[in-house]
GROMACS .gro file of C-alpha atoms in nm:
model
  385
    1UNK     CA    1  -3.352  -1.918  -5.691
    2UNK     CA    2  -3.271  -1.965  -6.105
    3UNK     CA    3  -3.282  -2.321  -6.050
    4UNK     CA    4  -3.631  -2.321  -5.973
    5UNK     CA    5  -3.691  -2.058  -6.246
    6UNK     CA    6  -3.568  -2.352  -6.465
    7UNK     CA    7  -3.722  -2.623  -6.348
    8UNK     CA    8  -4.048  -2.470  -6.450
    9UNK     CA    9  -3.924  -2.389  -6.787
   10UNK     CA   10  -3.872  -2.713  -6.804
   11UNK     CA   11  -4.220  -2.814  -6.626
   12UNK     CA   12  -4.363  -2.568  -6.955
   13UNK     CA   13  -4.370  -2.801  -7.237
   14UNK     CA   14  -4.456  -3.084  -7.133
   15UNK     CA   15  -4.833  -2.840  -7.002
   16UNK     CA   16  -4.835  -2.762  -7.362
   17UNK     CA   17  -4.818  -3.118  -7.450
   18UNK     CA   18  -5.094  -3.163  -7.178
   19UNK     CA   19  -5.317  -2.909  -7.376
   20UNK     CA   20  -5.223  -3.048  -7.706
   21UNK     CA   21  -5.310  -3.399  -7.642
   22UNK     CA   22  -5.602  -3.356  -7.490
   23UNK     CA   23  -5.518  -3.404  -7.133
   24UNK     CA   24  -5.769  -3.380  -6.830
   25UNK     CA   25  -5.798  -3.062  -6.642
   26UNK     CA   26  -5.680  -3.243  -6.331
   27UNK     CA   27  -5.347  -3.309  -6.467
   28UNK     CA   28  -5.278  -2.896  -6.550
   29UNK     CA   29  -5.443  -2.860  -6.179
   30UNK     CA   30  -5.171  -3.108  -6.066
   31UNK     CA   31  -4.884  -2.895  -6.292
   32UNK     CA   32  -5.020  -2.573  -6.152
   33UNK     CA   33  -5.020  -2.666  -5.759
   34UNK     CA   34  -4.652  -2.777  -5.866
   35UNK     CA   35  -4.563  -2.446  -6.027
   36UNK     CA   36  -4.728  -2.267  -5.713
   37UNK     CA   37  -4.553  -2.494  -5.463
   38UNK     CA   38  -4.216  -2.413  -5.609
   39UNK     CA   39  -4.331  -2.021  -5.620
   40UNK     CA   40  -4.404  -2.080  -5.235
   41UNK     CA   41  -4.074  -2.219  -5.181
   42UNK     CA   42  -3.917  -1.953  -5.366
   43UNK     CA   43  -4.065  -1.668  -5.110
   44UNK     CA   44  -3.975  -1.875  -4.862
   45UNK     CA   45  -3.619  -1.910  -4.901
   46UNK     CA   46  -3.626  -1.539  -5.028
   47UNK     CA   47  -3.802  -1.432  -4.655
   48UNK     CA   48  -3.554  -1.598  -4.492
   49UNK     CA   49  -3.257  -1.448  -4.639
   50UNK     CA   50  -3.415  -1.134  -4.563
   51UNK     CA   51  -3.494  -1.203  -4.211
   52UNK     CA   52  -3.126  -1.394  -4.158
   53UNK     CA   53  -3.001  -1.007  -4.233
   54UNK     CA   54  -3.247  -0.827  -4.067
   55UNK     CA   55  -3.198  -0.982  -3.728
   56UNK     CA   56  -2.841  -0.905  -3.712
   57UNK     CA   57  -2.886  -0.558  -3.819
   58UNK     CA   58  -3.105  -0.491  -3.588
   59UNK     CA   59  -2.978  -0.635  -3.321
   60UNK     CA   60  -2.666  -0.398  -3.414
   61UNK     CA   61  -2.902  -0.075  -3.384
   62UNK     CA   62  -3.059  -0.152  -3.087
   63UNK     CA   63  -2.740  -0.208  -2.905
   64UNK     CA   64  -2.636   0.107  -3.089
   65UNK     CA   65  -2.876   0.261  -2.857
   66UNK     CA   66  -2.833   0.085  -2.567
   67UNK     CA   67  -2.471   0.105  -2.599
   68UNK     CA   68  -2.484   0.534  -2.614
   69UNK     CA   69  -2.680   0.530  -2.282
   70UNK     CA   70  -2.428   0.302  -2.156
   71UNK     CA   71  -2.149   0.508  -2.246
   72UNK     CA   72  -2.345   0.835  -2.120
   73UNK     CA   73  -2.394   0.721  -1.762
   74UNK     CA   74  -2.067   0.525  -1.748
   75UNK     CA   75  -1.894   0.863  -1.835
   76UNK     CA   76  -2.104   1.103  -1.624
   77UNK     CA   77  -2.055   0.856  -1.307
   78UNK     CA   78  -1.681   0.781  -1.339
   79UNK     CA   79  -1.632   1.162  -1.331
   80UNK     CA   80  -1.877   1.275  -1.028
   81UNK     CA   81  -1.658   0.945  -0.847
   82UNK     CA   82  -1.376   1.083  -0.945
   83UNK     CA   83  -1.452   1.467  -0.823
   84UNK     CA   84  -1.596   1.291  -0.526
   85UNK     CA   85  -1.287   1.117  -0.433
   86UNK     CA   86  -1.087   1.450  -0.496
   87UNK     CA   87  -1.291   1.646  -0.252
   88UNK     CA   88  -1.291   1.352  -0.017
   89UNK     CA   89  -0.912   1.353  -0.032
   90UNK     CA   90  -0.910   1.758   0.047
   91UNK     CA   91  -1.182   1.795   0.280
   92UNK     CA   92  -1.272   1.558   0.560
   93UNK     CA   93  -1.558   1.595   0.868
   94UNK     CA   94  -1.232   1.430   1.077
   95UNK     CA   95  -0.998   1.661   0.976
   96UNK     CA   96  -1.182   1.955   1.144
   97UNK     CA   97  -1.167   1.769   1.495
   98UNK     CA   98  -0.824   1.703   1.509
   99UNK     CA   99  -0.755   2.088   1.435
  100UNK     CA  100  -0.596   2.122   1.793
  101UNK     CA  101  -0.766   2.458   1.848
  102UNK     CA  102  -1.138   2.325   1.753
  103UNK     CA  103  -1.411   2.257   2.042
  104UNK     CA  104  -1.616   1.990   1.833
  105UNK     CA  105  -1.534   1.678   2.107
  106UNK     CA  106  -1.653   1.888   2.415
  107UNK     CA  107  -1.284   2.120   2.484
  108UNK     CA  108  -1.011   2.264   2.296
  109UNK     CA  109  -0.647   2.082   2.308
  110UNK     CA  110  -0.457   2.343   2.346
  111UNK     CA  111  -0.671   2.501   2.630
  112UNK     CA  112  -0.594   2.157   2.831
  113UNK     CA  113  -0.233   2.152   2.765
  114UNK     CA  114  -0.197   2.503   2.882
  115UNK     CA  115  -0.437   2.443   3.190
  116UNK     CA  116  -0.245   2.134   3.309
  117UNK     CA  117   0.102   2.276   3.256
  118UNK     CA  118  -0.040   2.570   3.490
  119UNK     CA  119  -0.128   2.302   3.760
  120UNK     CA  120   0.221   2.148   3.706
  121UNK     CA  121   0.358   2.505   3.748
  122UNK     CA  122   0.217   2.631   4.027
  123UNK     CA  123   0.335   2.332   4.218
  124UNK     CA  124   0.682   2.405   4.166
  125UNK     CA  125   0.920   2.565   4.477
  126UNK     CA  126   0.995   2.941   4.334
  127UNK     CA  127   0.870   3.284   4.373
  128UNK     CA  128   0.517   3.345   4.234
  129UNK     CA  129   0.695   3.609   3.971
  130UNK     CA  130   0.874   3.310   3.819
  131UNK     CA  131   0.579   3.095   3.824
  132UNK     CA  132   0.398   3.365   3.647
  133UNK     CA  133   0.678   3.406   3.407
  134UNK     CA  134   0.701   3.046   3.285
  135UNK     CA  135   0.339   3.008   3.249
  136UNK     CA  136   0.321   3.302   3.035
  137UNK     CA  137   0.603   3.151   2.792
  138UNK     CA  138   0.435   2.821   2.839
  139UNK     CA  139   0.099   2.984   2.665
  140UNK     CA  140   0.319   3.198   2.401
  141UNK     CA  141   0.474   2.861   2.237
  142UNK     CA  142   0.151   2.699   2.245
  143UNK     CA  143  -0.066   2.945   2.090
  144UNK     CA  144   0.239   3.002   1.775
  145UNK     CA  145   0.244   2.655   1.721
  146UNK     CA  146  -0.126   2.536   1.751
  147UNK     CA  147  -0.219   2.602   1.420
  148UNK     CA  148   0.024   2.448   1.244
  149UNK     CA  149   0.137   2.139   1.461
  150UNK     CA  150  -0.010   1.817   1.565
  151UNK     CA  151  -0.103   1.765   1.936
  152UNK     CA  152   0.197   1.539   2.002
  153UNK     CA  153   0.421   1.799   1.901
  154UNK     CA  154   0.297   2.082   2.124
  155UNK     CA  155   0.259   1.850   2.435
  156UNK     CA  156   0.663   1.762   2.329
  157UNK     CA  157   0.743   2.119   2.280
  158UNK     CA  158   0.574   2.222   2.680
  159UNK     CA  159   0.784   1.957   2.792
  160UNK     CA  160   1.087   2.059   2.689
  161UNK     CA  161   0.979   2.381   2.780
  162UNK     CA  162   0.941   2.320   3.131
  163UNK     CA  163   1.224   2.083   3.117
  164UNK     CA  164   1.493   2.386   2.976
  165UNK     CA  165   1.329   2.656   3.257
  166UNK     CA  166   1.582   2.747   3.565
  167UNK     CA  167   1.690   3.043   3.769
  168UNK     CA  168   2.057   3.067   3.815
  169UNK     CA  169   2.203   3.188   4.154
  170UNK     CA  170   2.534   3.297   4.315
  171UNK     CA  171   2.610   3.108   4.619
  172UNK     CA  172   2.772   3.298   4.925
  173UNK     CA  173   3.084   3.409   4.882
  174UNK     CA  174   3.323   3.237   5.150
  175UNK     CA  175   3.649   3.434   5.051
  176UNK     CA  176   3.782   3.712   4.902
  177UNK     CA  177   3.767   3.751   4.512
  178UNK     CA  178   4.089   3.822   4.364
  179UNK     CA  179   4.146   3.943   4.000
  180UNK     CA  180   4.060   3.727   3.764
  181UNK     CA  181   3.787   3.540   3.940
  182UNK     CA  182   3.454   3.542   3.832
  183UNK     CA  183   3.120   3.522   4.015
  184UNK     CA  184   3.013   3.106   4.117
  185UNK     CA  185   2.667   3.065   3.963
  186UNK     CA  186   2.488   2.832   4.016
  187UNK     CA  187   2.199   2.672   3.748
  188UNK     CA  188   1.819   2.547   3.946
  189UNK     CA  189   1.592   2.367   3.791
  190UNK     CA  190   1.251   2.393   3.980
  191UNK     CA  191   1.032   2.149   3.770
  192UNK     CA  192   1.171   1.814   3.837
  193UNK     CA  193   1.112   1.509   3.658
  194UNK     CA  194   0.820   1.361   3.878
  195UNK     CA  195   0.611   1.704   3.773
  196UNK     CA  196   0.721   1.658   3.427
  197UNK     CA  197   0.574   1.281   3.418
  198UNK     CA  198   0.300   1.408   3.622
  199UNK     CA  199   0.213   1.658   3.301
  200UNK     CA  200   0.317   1.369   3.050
  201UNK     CA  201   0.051   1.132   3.185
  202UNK     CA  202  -0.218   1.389   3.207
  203UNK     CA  203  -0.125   1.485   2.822
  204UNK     CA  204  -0.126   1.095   2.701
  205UNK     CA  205  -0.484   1.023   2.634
  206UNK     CA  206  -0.525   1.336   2.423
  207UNK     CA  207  -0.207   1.217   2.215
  208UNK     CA  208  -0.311   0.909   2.159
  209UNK     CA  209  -0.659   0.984   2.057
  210UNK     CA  210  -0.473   1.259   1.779
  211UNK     CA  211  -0.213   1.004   1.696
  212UNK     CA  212  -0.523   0.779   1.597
  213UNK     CA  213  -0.665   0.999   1.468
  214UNK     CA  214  -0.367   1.154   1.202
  215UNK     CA  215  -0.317   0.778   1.122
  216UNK     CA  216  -0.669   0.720   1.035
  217UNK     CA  217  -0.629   1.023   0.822
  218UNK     CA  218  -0.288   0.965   0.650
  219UNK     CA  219  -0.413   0.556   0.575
  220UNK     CA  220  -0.746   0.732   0.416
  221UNK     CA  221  -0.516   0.970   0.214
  222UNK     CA  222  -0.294   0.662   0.120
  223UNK     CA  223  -0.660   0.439   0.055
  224UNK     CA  224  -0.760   0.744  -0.212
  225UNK     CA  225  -0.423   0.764  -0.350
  226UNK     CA  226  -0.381   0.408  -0.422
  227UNK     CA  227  -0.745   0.360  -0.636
  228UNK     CA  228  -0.638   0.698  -0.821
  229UNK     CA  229  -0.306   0.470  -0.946
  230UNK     CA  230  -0.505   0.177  -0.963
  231UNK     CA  231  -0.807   0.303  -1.173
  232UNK     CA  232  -0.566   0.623  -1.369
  233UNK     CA  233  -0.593   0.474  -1.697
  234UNK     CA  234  -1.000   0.407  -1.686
  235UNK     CA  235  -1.128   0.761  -1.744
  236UNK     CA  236  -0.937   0.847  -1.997
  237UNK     CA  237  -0.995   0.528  -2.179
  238UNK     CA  238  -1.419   0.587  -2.128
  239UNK     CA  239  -1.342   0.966  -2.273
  240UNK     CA  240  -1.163   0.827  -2.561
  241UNK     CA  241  -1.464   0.574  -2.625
  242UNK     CA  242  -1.673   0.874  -2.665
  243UNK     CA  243  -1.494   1.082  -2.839
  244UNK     CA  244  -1.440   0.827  -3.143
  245UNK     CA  245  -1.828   0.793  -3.130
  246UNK     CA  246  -1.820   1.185  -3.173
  247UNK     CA  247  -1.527   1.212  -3.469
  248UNK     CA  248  -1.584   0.852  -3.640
  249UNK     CA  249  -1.978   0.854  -3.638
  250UNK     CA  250  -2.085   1.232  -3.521
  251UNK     CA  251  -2.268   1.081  -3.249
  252UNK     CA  252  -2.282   1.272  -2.926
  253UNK     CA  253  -2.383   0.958  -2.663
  254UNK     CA  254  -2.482   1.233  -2.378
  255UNK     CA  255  -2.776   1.355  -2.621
  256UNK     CA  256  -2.695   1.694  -2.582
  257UNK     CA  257  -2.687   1.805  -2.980
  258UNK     CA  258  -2.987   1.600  -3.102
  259UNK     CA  259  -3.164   1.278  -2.924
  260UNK     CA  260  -2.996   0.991  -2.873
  261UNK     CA  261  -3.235   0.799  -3.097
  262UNK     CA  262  -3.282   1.042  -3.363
  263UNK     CA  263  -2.872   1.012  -3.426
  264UNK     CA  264  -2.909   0.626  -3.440
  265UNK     CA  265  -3.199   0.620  -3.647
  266UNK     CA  266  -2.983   0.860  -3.880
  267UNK     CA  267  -2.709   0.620  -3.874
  268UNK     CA  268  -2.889   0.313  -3.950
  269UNK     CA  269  -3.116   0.423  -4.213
  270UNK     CA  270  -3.426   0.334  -4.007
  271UNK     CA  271  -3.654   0.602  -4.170
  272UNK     CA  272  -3.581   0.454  -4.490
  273UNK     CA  273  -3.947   0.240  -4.608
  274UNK     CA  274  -3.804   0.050  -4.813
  275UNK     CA  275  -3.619  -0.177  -4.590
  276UNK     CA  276  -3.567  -0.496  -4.790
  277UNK     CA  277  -3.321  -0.783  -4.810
  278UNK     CA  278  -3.055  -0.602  -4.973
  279UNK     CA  279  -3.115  -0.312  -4.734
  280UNK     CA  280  -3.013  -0.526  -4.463
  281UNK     CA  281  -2.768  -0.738  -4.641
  282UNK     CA  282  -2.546  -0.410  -4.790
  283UNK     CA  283  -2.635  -0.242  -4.435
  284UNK     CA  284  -2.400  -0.516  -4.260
  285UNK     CA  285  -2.138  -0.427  -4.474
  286UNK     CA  286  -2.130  -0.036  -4.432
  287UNK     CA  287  -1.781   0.024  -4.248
  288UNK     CA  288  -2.023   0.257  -3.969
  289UNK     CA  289  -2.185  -0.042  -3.895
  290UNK     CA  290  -1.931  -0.273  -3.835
  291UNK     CA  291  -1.727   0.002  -3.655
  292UNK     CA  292  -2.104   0.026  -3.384
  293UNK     CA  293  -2.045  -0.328  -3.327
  294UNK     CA  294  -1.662  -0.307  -3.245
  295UNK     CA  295  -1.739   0.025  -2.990
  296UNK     CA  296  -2.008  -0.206  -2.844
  297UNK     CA  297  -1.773  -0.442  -2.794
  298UNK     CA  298  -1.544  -0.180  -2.589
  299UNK     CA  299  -1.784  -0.023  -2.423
  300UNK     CA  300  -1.865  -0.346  -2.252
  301UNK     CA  301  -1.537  -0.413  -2.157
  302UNK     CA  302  -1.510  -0.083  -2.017
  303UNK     CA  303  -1.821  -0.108  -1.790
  304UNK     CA  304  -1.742  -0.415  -1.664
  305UNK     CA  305  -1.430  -0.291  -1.518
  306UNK     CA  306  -1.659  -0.029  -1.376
  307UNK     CA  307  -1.800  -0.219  -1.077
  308UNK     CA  308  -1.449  -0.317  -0.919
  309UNK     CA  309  -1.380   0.062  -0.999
  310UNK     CA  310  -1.715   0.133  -0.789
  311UNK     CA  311  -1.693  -0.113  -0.493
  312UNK     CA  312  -1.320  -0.059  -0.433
  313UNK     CA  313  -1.408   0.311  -0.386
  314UNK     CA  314  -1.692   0.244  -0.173
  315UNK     CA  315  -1.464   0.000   0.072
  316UNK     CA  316  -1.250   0.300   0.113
  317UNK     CA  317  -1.493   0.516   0.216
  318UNK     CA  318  -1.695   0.255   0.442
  319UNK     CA  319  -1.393   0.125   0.633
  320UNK     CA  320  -1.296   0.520   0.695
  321UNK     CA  321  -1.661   0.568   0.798
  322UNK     CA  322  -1.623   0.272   1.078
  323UNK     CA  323  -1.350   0.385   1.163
  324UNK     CA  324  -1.413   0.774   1.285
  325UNK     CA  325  -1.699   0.635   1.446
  326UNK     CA  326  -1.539   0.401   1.687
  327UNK     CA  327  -1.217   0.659   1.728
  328UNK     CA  328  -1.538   0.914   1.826
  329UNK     CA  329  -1.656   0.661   2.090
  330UNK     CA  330  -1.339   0.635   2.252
  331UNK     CA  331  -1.311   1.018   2.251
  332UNK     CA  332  -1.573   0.969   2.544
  333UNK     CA  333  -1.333   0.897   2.783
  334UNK     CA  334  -1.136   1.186   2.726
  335UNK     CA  335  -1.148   1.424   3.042
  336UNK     CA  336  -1.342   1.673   2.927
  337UNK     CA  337  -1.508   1.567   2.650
  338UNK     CA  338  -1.817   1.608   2.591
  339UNK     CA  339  -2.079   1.290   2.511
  340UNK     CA  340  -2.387   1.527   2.324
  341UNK     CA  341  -2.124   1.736   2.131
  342UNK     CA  342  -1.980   1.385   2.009
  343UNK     CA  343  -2.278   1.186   1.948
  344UNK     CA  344  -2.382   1.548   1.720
  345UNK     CA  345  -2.069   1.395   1.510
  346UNK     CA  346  -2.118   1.099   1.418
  347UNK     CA  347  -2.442   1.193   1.375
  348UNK     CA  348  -2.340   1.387   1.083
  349UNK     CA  349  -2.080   1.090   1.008
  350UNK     CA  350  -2.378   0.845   0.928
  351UNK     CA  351  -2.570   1.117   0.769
  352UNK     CA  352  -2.278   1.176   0.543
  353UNK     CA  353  -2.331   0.762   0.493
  354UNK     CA  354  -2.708   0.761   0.491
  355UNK     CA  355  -2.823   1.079   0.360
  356UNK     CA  356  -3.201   1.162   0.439
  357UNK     CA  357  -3.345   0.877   0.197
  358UNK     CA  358  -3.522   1.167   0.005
  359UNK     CA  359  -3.287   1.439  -0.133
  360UNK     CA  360  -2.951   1.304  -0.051
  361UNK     CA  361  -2.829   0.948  -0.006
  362UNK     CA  362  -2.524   0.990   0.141
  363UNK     CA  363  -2.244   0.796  -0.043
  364UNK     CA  364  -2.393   0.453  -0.014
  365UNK     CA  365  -2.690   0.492  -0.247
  366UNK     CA  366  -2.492   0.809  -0.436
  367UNK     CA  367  -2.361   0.673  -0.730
  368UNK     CA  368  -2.549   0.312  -0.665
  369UNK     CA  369  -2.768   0.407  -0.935
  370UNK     CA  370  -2.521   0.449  -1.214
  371UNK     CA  371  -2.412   0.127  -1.150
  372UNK     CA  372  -2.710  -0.059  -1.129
  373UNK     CA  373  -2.813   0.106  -1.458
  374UNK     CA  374  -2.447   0.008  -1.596
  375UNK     CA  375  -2.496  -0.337  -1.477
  376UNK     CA  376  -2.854  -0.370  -1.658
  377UNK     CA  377  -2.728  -0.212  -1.980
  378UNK     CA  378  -2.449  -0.495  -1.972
  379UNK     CA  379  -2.694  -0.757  -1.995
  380UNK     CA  380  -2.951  -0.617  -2.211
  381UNK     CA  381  -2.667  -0.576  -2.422
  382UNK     CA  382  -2.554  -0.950  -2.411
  383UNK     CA  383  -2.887  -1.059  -2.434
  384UNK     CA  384  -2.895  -0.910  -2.754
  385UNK     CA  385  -2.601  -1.068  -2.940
   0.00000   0.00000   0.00000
C-alpha cells in the first residue's frame, strides 16, 4: 500500500506544475481520475486482505459449533451403545426360555423329563413299592438340580440314575452255612438298556433344542465380548476429546452450563463490532484458535470410526435376532410345545427389533439417529474447510 502512497506524491508536482502553467482543466480531471483509480485499487487490495482472513476465521467458528454438537451426540450415543450392549450381555428374552423350569414354549423341561422317566419306570419288572421308590428319587435329583443345570445335564443325571438303581437278593440256600460264610447276594438291575434308550430318545429333541439354544447364547456372549475389545479404546478417547474442550477452552460441548453458541461466540470474539482486518488476521493467530481447528480435526477422526463402531454392533444384534427366531420355529416340533405361546415370542423378539414406530424403535432405528446426525455433521464439517 506505501507504494501507491508514493506514486501520488510523486503524481503531486507535476498537478502543481499543471496549475502553474496554465494547464486545461481536463488534464487535472485526467490526474484526479488517476489519483482516484489508485485510491480504488488501494481499498481493493485492502478488502481483500480482510476478506482472505475473514473466511478462514470463520470458517474456524462455525465448525467450532458444528464440531461441539458433533462431539455432544457422538459422546451421548457411544455411551447409551455401550450401556445397551452391557444390559444386552446380562439380560436376554432367550435366556428366560431356556431356564429349564420356565413354561414360555408351551411345557416345562423338567416336568417332561420326570413324566417320561415315570413311563420308563413303570414298565420295569419289580414290585410297585420299588417303582414308587425310584420315581420318587428320580423327581428329588431333578427338582435340586433344575435351577442350576442345563437340560443336557439333568436328562444325563436321570440316566445314570436309572442306570445305578437295583434290588439285591439272596438266592436259595442249597447247603448248610458253615462259619465263616457269608450270605450269596445277588445285585438286579430292573431297567435295562432298551428302557434306558427308550428314555434317551424321548429326551433328545429337548436337548438338542437347549444345546442350540446355550450355543446361540454363549456365541452372542462371545459376539458382545469381542466389539467391547475391539472398540475399548474409543470411549475413552471421545471422553478425553471433551474434556480438553472443558480444561483447555472452558467449553462444555453438551450445553449444559451456558449455550453452545453463546460459549463459541465468547471464544471467537463475535460480539466484538469492530471486526476488521486485523481482527481477523491476529484472531488466526490466538493459540485457542488454532487449538479449535486441531480438536476439529480429532473429532472427525473420532466420528468416523463411529459408524464401523455402530454397524458392527448392530450385526451382532441382527444375526442373534435371526437366529432365536428360527431356533423358536423349530421349537414347534417339540412334543408339547405349544405354537400360540411361541409365536407370543417372537412376537416380542421383532418388537424388541421393530419397536412400535412411535415411542420405541426397537434397536434398529434406536441409535440410527445419532449416527445419521454424526454422519451429516462430518460433511458439513468438510464442506467447510
Amino acid at each position: 500500500m506505501i507504494k501507491y502512497y508514493c506514486l501520488l506524491l510523486l503524481l503531486l508536482p507535476i498537478t502543481l506544475f499543471a496549475q502553474s502553467t496554465g494547464n486545461t482543466d481536463s488534464l487535472l480531471k485526467a490526474f484526479q481520475e488517476r489519483i482516484d483509480s489508485l485510491a480504488k485499487v488501494v481499498n481493493e487490495i485492502n478488502h481483500t486482505n480482510a476478506k482472505s482472513y475473514a473466511e478462514p476465521y470463520n470458517t474456524s467458528y462455525r465448525n467450532a459449533l458444528l464440531t461441539m454438537e458433533l462431539m455432544s451426540t457422538l459422546q451421548n450415543t457411544v455411551k447409551d451403545i455401550i450401556a445397551d450392549r452391557n444390559e444386552a450381555l446380562a439380560n436376554t428374552l432367550m435366556s428366560q426360555v431356556g431356564n429349564p423350569t420356565n413354561d414360555q414354549l408351551g411345557f416345562v423341561f423338567t416336568e417332561r423329563v420326570i413324566t417320561v422317566a415315570e413311563q420308563v419306570i413303570s414298565t420295569a419288572n419289580i414290585a410297585p413299592e420299588y417303582k414308587n421308590r425310584l420315581k420318587t428319587t428320580v423327581s428329588d435329583i431333578v427338582g435340586g438340580i433344575a435351577k442350576s443345570f442345563p437340560a443336557v445335564n439333568i436328562v444325563t443325571s436321570v440316566i445314570s440314575t436309572l442306570a445305578s438303581f437295583n434290588i439285591p437278593f439272596i438266592e436259595k440256600l442249597t447247603r448248610k452255612l458253615k462259619e465263616g460264610d457269608t450270605l450269596p447276594v445277588k445285585i438286579d438291575a430292573p431297567i435295562r438298556k432298551e428302557m434306558l434308550e427308550q428314555f434317551s430318545t424321548s429326551m433328545m429333541p429337548y436337548v438338542n433344542f437347549y444345546q442350540q439354544l446355550n450355543d446361540q447364547s454363549q456365541e452372542f456372549s462371545g459376539d458382545l465380548r469381542f466389539h467391547k475389545a475391539k472398540y475399548d479404546d474409543y470411549f475413552p478417547a471421545i471422553n478425553a476429546l471433551v474434556e480438553r474442550f472443558r480444561s483447555e477452552l472452558n467449553i462444555d460441548v453438551h450445553g449444559n452450563t451456558r449455550p453452545v453458541k453463546e460459549q463459541a461466540d465468547e471464544l471467537f470474539d463475535m460480539n466484538n463490532t469492530n471486526r476488521n482486518n486485523n481482527f481477523y488476521k491476529n484472531g488466526l493467530l490466538r493459540p485457542e484458535i488454532r487449538k479449535v481447528k486441531d480438536f476439529t480435526a480429532q473429532a472427525v477422526m473420532l466420528a468416523r470410526d463411529f459408524k464401523p463402531f455402530y454397524n458392527d454392533y448392530y450385526r451382532i444384534l441382527l444375526k442373534n435376532f435371526d437366529d432365536n427366531v428360527t431356533l423358536l420355529q423349530d421349537a414347534k416340533k417339540l412334543p408339547g410345545s405349544e405354537a400360540g405361546k411361541i409365536d407370543n415370542l417372537v412376537a416380542q423378539l421383532r418388537y424388541l427389533r421393530k419397536g412400535d414406530d412411535k415411542n420405541d424403535y426397537g434397536f434398529e432405528g434406536k441409535f440410527k439417529g445419532g449416527l445419521e446426525k454424526v454422519l451429516s455433521r462430518i460433511v458439513q464439517i468438510g464442506a467447510s474447510d
